[in-house]
GROMACS .gro file of C-alpha atoms in nm:
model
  333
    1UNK     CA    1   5.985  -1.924  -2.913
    2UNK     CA    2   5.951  -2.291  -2.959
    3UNK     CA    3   5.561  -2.209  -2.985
    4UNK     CA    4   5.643  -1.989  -3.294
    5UNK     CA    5   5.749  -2.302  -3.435
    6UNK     CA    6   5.491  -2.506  -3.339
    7UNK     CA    7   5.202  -2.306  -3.485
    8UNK     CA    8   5.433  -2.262  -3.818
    9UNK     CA    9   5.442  -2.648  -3.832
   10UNK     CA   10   5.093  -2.686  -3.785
   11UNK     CA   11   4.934  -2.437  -4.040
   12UNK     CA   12   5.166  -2.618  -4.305
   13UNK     CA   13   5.122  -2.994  -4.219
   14UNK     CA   14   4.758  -2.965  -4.169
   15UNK     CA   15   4.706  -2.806  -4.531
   16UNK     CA   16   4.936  -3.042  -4.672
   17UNK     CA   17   4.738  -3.310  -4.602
   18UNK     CA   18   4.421  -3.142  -4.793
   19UNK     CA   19   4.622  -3.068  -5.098
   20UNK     CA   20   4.677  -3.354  -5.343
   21UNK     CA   21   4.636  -3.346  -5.724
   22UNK     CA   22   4.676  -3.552  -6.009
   23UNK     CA   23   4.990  -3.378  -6.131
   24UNK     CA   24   5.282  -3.241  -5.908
   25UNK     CA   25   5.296  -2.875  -6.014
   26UNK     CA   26   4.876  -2.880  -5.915
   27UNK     CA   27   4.938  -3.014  -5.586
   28UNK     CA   28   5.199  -2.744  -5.545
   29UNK     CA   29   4.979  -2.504  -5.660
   30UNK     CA   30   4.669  -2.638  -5.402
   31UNK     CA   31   4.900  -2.608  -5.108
   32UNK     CA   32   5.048  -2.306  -5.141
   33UNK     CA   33   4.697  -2.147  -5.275
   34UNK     CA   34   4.533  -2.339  -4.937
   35UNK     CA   35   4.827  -2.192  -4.736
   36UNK     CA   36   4.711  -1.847  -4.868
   37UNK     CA   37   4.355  -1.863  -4.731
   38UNK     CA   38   4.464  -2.079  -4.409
   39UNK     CA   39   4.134  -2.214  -4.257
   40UNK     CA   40   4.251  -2.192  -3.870
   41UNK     CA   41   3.974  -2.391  -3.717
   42UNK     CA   42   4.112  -2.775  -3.873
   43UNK     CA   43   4.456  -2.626  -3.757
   44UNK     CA   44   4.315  -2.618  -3.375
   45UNK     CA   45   4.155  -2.974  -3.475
   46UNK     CA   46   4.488  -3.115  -3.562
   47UNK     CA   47   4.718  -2.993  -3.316
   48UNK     CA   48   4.570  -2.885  -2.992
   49UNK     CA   49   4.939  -2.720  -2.901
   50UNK     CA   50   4.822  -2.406  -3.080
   51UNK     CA   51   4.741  -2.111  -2.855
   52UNK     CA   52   4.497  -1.857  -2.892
   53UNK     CA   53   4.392  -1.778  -3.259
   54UNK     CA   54   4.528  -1.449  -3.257
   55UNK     CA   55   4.853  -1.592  -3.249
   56UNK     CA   56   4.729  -1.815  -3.549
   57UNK     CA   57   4.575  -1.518  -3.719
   58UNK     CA   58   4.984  -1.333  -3.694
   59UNK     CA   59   5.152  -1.634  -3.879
   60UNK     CA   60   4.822  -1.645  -4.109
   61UNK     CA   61   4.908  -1.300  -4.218
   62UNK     CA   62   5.276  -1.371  -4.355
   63UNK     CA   63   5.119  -1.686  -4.561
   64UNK     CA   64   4.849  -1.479  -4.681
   65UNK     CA   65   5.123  -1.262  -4.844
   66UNK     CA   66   5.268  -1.515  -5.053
   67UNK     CA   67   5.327  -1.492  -5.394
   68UNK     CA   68   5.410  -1.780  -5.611
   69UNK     CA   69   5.561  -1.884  -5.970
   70UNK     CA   70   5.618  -2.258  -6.090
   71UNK     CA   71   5.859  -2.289  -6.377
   72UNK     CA   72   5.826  -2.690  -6.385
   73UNK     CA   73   5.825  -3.062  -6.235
   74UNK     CA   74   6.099  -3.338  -6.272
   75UNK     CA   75   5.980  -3.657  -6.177
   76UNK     CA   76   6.259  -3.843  -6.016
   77UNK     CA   77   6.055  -4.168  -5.963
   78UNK     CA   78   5.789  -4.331  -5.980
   79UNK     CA   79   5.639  -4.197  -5.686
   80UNK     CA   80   5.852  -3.889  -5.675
   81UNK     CA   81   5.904  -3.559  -5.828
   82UNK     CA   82   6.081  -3.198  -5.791
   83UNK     CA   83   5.851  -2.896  -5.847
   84UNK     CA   84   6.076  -2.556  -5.909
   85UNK     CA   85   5.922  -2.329  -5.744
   86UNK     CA   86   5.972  -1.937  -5.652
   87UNK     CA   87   5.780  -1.806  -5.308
   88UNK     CA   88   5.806  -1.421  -5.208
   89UNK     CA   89   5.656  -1.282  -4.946
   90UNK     CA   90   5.688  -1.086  -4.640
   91UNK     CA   91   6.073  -1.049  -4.505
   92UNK     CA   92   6.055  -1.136  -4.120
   93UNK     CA   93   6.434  -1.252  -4.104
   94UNK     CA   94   6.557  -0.938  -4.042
   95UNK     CA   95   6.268  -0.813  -3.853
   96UNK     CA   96   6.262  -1.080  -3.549
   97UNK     CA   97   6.558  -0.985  -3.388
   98UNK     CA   98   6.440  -0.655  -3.351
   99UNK     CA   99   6.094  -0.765  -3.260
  100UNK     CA  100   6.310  -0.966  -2.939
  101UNK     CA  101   6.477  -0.628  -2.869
  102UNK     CA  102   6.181  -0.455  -2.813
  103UNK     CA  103   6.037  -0.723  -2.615
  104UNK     CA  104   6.358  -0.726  -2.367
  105UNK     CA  105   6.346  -0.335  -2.396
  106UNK     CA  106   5.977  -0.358  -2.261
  107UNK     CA  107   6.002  -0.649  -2.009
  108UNK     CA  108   6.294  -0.392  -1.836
  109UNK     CA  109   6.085  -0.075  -1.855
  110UNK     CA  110   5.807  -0.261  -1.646
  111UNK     CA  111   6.072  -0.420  -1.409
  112UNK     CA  112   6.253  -0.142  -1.347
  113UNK     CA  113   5.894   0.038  -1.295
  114UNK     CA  114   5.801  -0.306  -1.004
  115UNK     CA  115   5.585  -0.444  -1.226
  116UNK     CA  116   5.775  -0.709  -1.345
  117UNK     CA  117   5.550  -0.925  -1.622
  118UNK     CA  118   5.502  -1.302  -1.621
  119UNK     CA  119   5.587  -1.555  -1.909
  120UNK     CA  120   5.297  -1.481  -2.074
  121UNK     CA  121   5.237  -1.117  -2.022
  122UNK     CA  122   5.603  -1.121  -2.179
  123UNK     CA  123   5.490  -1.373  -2.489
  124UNK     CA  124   5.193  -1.138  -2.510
  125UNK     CA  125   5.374  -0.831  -2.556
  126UNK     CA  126   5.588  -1.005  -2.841
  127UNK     CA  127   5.295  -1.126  -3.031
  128UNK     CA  128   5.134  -0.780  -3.012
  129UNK     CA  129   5.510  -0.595  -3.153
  130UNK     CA  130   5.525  -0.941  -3.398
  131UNK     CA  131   5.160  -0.840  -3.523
  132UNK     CA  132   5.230  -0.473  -3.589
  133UNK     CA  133   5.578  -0.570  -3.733
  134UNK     CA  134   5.402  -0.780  -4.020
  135UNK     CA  135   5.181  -0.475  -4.133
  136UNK     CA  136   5.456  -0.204  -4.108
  137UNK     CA  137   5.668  -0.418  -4.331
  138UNK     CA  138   5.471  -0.576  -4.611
  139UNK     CA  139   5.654  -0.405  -4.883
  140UNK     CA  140   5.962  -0.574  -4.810
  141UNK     CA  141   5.940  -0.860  -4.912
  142UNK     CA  142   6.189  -1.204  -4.942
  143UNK     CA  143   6.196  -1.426  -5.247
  144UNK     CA  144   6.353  -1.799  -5.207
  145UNK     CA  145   6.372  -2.027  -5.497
  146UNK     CA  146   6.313  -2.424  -5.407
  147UNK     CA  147   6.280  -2.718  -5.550
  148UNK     CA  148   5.979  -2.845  -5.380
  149UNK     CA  149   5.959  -3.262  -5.334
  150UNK     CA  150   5.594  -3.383  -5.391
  151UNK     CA  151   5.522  -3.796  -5.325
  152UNK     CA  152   5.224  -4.020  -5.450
  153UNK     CA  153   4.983  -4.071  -5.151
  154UNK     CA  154   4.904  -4.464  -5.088
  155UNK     CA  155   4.564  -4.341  -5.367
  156UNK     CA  156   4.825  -4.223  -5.618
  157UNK     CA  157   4.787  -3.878  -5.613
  158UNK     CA  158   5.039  -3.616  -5.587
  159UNK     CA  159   5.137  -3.458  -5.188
  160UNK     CA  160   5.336  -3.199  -5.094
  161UNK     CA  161   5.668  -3.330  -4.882
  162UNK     CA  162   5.700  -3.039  -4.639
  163UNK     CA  163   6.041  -2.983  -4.506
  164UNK     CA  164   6.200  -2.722  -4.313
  165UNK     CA  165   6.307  -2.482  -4.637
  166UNK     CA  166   5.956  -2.440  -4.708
  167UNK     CA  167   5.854  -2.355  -4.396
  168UNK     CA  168   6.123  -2.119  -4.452
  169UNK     CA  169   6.001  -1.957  -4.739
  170UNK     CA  170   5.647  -1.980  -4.602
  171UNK     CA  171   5.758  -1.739  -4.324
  172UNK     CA  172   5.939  -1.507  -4.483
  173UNK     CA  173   6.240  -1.641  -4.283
  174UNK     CA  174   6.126  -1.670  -3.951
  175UNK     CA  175   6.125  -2.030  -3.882
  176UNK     CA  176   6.538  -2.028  -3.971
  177UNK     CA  177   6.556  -1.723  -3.765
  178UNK     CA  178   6.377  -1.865  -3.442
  179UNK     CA  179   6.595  -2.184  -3.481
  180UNK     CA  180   6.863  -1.976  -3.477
  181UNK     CA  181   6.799  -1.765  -3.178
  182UNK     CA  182   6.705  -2.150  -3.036
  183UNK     CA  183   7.055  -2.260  -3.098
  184UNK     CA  184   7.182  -2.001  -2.902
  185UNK     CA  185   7.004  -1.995  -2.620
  186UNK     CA  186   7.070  -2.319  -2.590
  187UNK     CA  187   7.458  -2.302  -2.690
  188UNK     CA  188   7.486  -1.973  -2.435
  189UNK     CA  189   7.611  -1.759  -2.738
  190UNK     CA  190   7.286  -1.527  -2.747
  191UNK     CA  191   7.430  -1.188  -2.781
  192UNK     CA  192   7.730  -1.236  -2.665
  193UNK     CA  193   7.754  -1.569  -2.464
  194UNK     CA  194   7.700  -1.687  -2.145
  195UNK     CA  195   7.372  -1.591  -1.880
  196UNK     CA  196   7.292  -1.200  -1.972
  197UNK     CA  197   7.267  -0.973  -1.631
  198UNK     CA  198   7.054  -0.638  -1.579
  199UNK     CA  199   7.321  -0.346  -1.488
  200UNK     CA  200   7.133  -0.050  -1.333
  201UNK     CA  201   7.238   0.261  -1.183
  202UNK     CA  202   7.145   0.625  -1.146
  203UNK     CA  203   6.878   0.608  -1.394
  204UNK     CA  204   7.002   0.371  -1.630
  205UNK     CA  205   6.931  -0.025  -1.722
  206UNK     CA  206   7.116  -0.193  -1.976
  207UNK     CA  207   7.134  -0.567  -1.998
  208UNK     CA  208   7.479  -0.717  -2.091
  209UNK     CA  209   7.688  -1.065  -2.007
  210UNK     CA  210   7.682  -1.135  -1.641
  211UNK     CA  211   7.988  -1.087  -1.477
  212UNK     CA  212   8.156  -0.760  -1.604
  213UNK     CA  213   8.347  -0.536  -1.317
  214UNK     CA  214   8.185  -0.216  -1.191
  215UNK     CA  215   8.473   0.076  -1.218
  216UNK     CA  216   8.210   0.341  -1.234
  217UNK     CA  217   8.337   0.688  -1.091
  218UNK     CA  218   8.291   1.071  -1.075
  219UNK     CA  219   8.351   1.113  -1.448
  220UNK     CA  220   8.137   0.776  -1.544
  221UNK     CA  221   7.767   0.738  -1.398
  222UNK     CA  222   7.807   0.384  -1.491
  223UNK     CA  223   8.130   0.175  -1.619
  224UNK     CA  224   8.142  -0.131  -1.710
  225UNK     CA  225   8.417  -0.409  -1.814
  226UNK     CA  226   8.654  -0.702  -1.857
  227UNK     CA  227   8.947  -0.831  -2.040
  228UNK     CA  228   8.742  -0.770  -2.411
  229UNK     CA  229   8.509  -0.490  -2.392
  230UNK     CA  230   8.399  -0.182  -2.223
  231UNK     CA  231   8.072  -0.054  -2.122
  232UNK     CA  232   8.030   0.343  -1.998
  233UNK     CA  233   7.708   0.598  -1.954
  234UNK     CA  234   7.740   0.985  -1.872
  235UNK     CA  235   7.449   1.129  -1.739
  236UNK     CA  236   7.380   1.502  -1.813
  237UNK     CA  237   7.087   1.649  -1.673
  238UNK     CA  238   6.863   1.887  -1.806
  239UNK     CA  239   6.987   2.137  -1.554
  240UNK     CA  240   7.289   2.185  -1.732
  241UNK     CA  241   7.095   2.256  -2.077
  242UNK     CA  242   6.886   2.523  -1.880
  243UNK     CA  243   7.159   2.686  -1.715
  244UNK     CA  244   7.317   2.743  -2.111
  245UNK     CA  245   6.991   2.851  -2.243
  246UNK     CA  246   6.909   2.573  -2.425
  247UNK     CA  247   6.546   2.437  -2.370
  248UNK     CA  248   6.595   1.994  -2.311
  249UNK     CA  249   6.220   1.961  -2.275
  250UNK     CA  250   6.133   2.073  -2.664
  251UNK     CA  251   6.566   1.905  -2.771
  252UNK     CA  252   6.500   1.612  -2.916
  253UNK     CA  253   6.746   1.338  -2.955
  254UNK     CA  254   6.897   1.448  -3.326
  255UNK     CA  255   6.909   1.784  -3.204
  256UNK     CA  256   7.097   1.630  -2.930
  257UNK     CA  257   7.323   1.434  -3.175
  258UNK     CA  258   7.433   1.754  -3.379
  259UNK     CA  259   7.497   1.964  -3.038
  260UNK     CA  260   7.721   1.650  -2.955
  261UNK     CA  261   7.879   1.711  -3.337
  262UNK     CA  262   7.907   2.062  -3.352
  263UNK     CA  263   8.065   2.145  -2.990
  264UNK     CA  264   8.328   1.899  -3.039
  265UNK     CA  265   8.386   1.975  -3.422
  266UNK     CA  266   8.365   1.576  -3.520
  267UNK     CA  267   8.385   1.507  -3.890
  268UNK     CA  268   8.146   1.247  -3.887
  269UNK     CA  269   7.795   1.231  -3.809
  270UNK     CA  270   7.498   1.038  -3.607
  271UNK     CA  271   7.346   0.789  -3.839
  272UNK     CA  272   7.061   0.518  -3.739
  273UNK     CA  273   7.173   0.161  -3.670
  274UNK     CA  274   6.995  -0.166  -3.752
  275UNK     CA  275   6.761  -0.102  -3.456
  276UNK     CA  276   6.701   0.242  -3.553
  277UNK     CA  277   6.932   0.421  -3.253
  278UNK     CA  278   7.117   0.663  -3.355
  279UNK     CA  279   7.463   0.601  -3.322
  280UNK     CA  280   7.839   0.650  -3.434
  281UNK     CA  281   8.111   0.398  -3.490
  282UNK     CA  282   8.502   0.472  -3.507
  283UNK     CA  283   8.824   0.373  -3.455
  284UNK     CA  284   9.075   0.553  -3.243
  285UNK     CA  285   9.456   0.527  -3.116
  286UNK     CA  286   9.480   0.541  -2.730
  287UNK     CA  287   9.846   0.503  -2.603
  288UNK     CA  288   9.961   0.341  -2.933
  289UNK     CA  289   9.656   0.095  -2.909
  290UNK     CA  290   9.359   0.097  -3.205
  291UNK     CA  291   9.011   0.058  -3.052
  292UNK     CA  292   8.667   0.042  -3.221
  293UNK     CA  293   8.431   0.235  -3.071
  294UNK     CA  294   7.996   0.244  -3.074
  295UNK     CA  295   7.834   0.571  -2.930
  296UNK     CA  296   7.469   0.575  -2.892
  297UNK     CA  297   7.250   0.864  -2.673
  298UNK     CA  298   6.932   0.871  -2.493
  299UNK     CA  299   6.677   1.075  -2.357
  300UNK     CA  300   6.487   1.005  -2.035
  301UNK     CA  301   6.260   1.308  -1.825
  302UNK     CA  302   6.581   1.443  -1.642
  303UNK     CA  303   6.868   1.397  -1.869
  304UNK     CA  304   7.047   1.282  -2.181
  305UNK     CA  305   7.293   1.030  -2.207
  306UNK     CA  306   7.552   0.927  -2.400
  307UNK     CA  307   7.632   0.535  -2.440
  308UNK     CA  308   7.965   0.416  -2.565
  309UNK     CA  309   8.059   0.061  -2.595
  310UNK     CA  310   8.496   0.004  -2.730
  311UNK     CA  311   8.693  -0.289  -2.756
  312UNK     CA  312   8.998  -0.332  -2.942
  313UNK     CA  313   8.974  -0.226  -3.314
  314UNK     CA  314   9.089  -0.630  -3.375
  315UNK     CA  315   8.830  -0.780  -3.241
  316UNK     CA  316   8.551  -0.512  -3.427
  317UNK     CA  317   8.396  -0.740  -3.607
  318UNK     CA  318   8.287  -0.996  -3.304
  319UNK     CA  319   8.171  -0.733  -3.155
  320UNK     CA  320   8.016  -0.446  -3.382
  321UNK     CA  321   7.654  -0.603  -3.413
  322UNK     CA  322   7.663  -0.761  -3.063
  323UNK     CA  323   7.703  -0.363  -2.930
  324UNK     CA  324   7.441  -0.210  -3.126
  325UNK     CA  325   7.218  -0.540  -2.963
  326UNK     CA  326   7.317  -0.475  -2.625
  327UNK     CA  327   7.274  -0.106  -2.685
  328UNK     CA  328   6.898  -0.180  -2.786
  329UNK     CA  329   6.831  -0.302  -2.478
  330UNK     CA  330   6.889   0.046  -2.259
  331UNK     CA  331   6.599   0.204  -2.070
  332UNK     CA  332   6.670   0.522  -1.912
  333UNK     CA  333   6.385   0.694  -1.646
   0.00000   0.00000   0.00000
């Protein structure tokens, strides 16, 4: 990920440097008009760190996307001045995290299949979802308003002061987004803390914190725990399906969701989550205690499952986003 920022950095110093004016609100207007039509080879000629152009080309395509108003310039000093600015473009903040998801969902299917991929088959694979995430969502878009510093070159003319808000801005969010993720990596508080661990068993992957205790049984294909959350997986195979005259092969997973519904008469219904499972959330009293629980299904090419995640109803909101991640991560054969 620290790549992602390295190419960002690039395709905005590099055009900085080609864009001074005579006034401050023109030599806002160069860069962000030069940022719009990127030329990619002086990027390569002033930082050899970038990888292949395709990956140039992805972060190309936010920029390109960029819309732009001025309102006005302050100068602040001789050699200084504010430009107000307003930049819109494509929303990636919201985006990346599931791009990472589907990444980590991939990198376990091929494990789990022997063919575990390298670093960069991995990288390649999230380039290729990051690419096809930036044309599926071009109509949502992100505006952020900033007061843009421009300086007076050693020739007197106006340059754009690039700092990390409108890189920001640039990328639709995904520079504050990667230095996020960054942070926590780094911190160990990546979804949920501490070194992650693949759980597997009898058909199943998920990956969740290292360390939890294995309590699965008869009634639980796979349980998992500790002192703050729980983890458990039913299996049911298609056999069972057939044997009630249902069909699994042509069910699909909402028709799975109401038949989970309607047989236990549950007032609420399946809905999508941020990651676009489908899923339910409550709360419910268990020997006098309140817990919050997640419930999630899948299909795989022998059976359904259904997913739940609970911890106490107290601790919900640590844990409510952090359980639809973990969920996101589940490949079933």
């Amino acid at each position: 990920m620290k790549k992602i920022l390295t190419i960002l950095l690039s395709l905005t110093m590099i055009l900085s440097l080609t864009a001074c004016a005579q006034k401050p609100e023109t030599a806002v207007k160069e860069f962000l008009d030069k940022c719009k039509s990127g030329n990619l080879e002086e990027i390569a000629d002033y930082n050899d760190e970038v990888l292949d152009e395709e990956y140039a080309e992805i972060f190309k395509s936010i920029i390109s996307n960029v819309t732009y108003k001025i309102s006005g310039a302050e100068q602040t000093a001789d050699d200084e001045a504010i430009v107000k600015t307003q930049i819109t473009t494509v929303d990636m903040s919201e985006t990346f995290q599931n791009i990472i998801s589907e990444t980590l969902t991939w990198a376990f299917g091929q494990a789990l299949s022997g063919k575990e991929p390298t670093e960069e088959e991995t990288y390649d694979k999230m380039m290729e979802l990051f690419n096809s995430s930036v044309e599926k969502n071009k109509d949502k878009t992100k505006t952020f308003d900033l007061d843009i510093q421009v300086i007076k070159d050693s020739d007197g003319k106006w340059q754009v002061d690039i700092d990390d808000d409108l890189i920001d801005a640039l990328s639709g969010g995904l520079y504050s987004s990667v230095e996020e993720m960054l942070l926590e990596y780094a911190s160990g508080d990546f979804a949920g803390g501490g070194d992650m661990q693949l759980y597997s068993k009898s058909g199943l992957s998920i990956e969740l914190p290292a360390g939890l205790e294995d309590d699965s049984d008869e009634y639980y294909d796979l349980f998992l725990y500790n002192d703050d959350y729980a983890f458990m997986a039913i299996k049911e195979s298609f056999d069972l399906f057939t044997e009630n005259e249902y069909d699994p092969n042509t069910m699909s997973i909402d028709d799975y969701c109401k038949m989970i519904v309607d047989i236990n008469e549950l007032n609420d219904q399946f809905e999508k989550d941020s990651y676009n499972n489908p899923y339910m959330a409550y709360i419910n009293e268990v020997e006098g205690e309140n817990y919050y629980y997640y419930t999630t299904v899948r299909k795989g090419s022998d059976a359904f499952w259904i997913v739940t995640f609970y911890t106490f109803a107290a601790q919900k909101d640590n844990y409510a986003s952090q359980f639809e991640q973990w969920a996101n991560t589940i490949v079933v054969n």
